[in-house]
Amino acid sequence: MIDPPAVAVADPTSPGPGPEHEHEHPPTLVAPSPAVPGKQQWGRVLICGGTNWLALGKKGLPVDPDSPDLASPHTLRSLSNVKATGVYTSHSACHAIVIDVAGAAYLFGRNASSCLGLPTSTSPSISHRSPRRLLPSELGAPGGTKFTHAAVGRNHSLLVGDDGSVWSAGQNAHGQCAQPAGGEVGGFRLIGGGWARGKQREKAVFAAAGVNFSLVLTESGRVYAFGSGEHGQLGNGRTGERIAQANKTTYDVEDDPVLIKGPLEGKKVVQIACGQQHAIALTMDGLAYVWGFNGYCRLGLGHQKDVLLPTLVPQYAGANPLTRAAFVAAGPTATIVIDRQRMLQMAGKFKTSGAGSVGQPFTTFRYFAEIQGCKMLLASAGGVTHFATADDDDSSGTTGVMTIAWGQNAINSELGLGEGQPKSTPKPVRVETLNGIDVLALAAGQNTSFFLARPNEALGELPRFPETVPAPNLCVVCDEDREARGEEALECEKCDTPYHLGCLDPPLEGIPEGQWFCPKCEREFVEVVLPLPVPGGKKPVGGKEEEPKKRGRPAKRKAEEDSEPERKVKVKK
């Protein structure tokens, strides 16, 4: 999972130091997102793939017509009025977390083992139609505390606050929630160990989660691990394998966060990522360290032996700064690195046949010929899917964002390639359904994919999910249909409620530019820390709003004919 507000990584375009001088001239740091000067770094949440949370990955369950598989990206209607700074899920999860500019978290999806902070017995899932909104103050944090980051494991979740606190909920059989191991954590609890105590007390800024372990990164660049050590996921040099009663083999379980030392000692780590049972860390000087389960050579070290201590990947340790790493991501059986030349490489197994499959995994990090000429920005790995973004230069010289996808055996349309298009592809292809849309962040789940997209005209043309919601046919202020007499009406972008321009307070003279939300939806998620919006989608009081030049949605819009242009699969000229 990848998000705009994450900790900084080395700028791929900045020359970096050689290994002998790596601390003398650190590279310029940038946020791991396609930052565009003068444009907001928040976006709207898009979704494609499976939405029947309780049935995903399971056979024999009834189909829910209200929760279909989405063949192309849709704006998630319930969060369409939320300015999101991050969206989080994982390759092994069927739930998601969104964080907005006010620092609130929105949780929805399958609530297995109470991973969304509510008892599974009463809430087996939380609907995407009405996500759970959660503030740090509800968890006992001081007023004004904001959530800044989140991590999603298979059945557990972590929330990070701007004061450096971390809360956990969900499956905790192996201590992956950093609470006394056993059972599950039914509501979000504060993690009190490791970085949060003692003389070296400091703030946590980033988290990552696998199936049965978790990692936390602090502002000084240190990494803490907790959970199962069966395959070396804790990076402490041991698994603790031993014979227990009845000849049962057990392994170390650490429910108190352990500082990962060894090769990471003295290194400033700026990004971490977890596969199911392996991990990768990126240092400020562009070095990549891997550890944990190494089946299918997913660590890119040329062998399949589990690695118990963080081990330097030789490919990114050369003297040439451009060969260093700039961004890392991890999937169930593969690992992704974007280097400082902004080229993407992958190690491990990522498809079902041919090179990169079970019998022919990438034993070391390798390029994809189809995207070798692209300037990559971000990457994310889902259950069987992989996404990346790259610069997209058009003929006018304007640089946008191109979204690329690949993956085999995708059964829920989670690649988002569109109606009538293949559900899976072994080679990277351009996601034509996202043409013209600037994707800020990627979050690929087990059967569902999420994106954050900057508002623009193209985004406004995407379908919304759910497509329709119950809404009145008459203006809710005057309860009359005066459109026949020439008076325009306007529909809310979220709830479809119609208002006559003259019935608004203050009245509007014409259809406004940008997305328009009715007064009720505008006030829904406004916090006192945010500038108050002005009705009509205009500039808010106390701040500048960056909205696309798109007219609001007129009421009683006519149905458009379904005419989808022919899909082009060429990624880059």
Tab-separated table of C-alpha atoms in Angstrom, residues 475-480 482 487-489 498-508 519:
chain	number	residue	atom	x	y	z
A	475	CYS	CA	-36.218	20.365	-4.751
A	476	VAL	CA	-35.880	19.625	-1.040
A	477	VAL	CA	-36.312	23.285	-0.134
A	478	CYS	CA	-39.476	24.245	-2.027
A	479	ASP	CA	-40.746	20.732	-2.825
A	480	GLU	CA	-41.545	21.844	-6.353
A	482	ARG	CA	-39.904	24.355	-11.436
A	487	GLU	CA	-35.229	27.455	-13.398
A	488	GLU	CA	-32.141	25.274	-13.125
A	489	ALA	CA	-31.692	22.696	-10.384
A	498	PRO	CA	-31.744	18.272	-5.953
A	499	TYR	CA	-31.752	21.987	-5.119
A	500	HIS	CA	-32.969	24.873	-7.231
A	501	LEU	CA	-30.262	27.496	-7.620
A	502	GLY	CA	-32.597	30.123	-6.227
A	503	CYS	CA	-33.461	28.017	-3.191
A	504	LEU	CA	-29.871	27.839	-1.942
A	505	ASP	CA	-28.660	30.204	0.758
A	506	PRO	CA	-27.122	32.263	-0.700
A	507	PRO	CA	-28.751	31.721	-4.098
A	508	LEU	CA	-26.526	30.765	-7.036
A	519	PRO	CA	-25.127	21.972	2.507
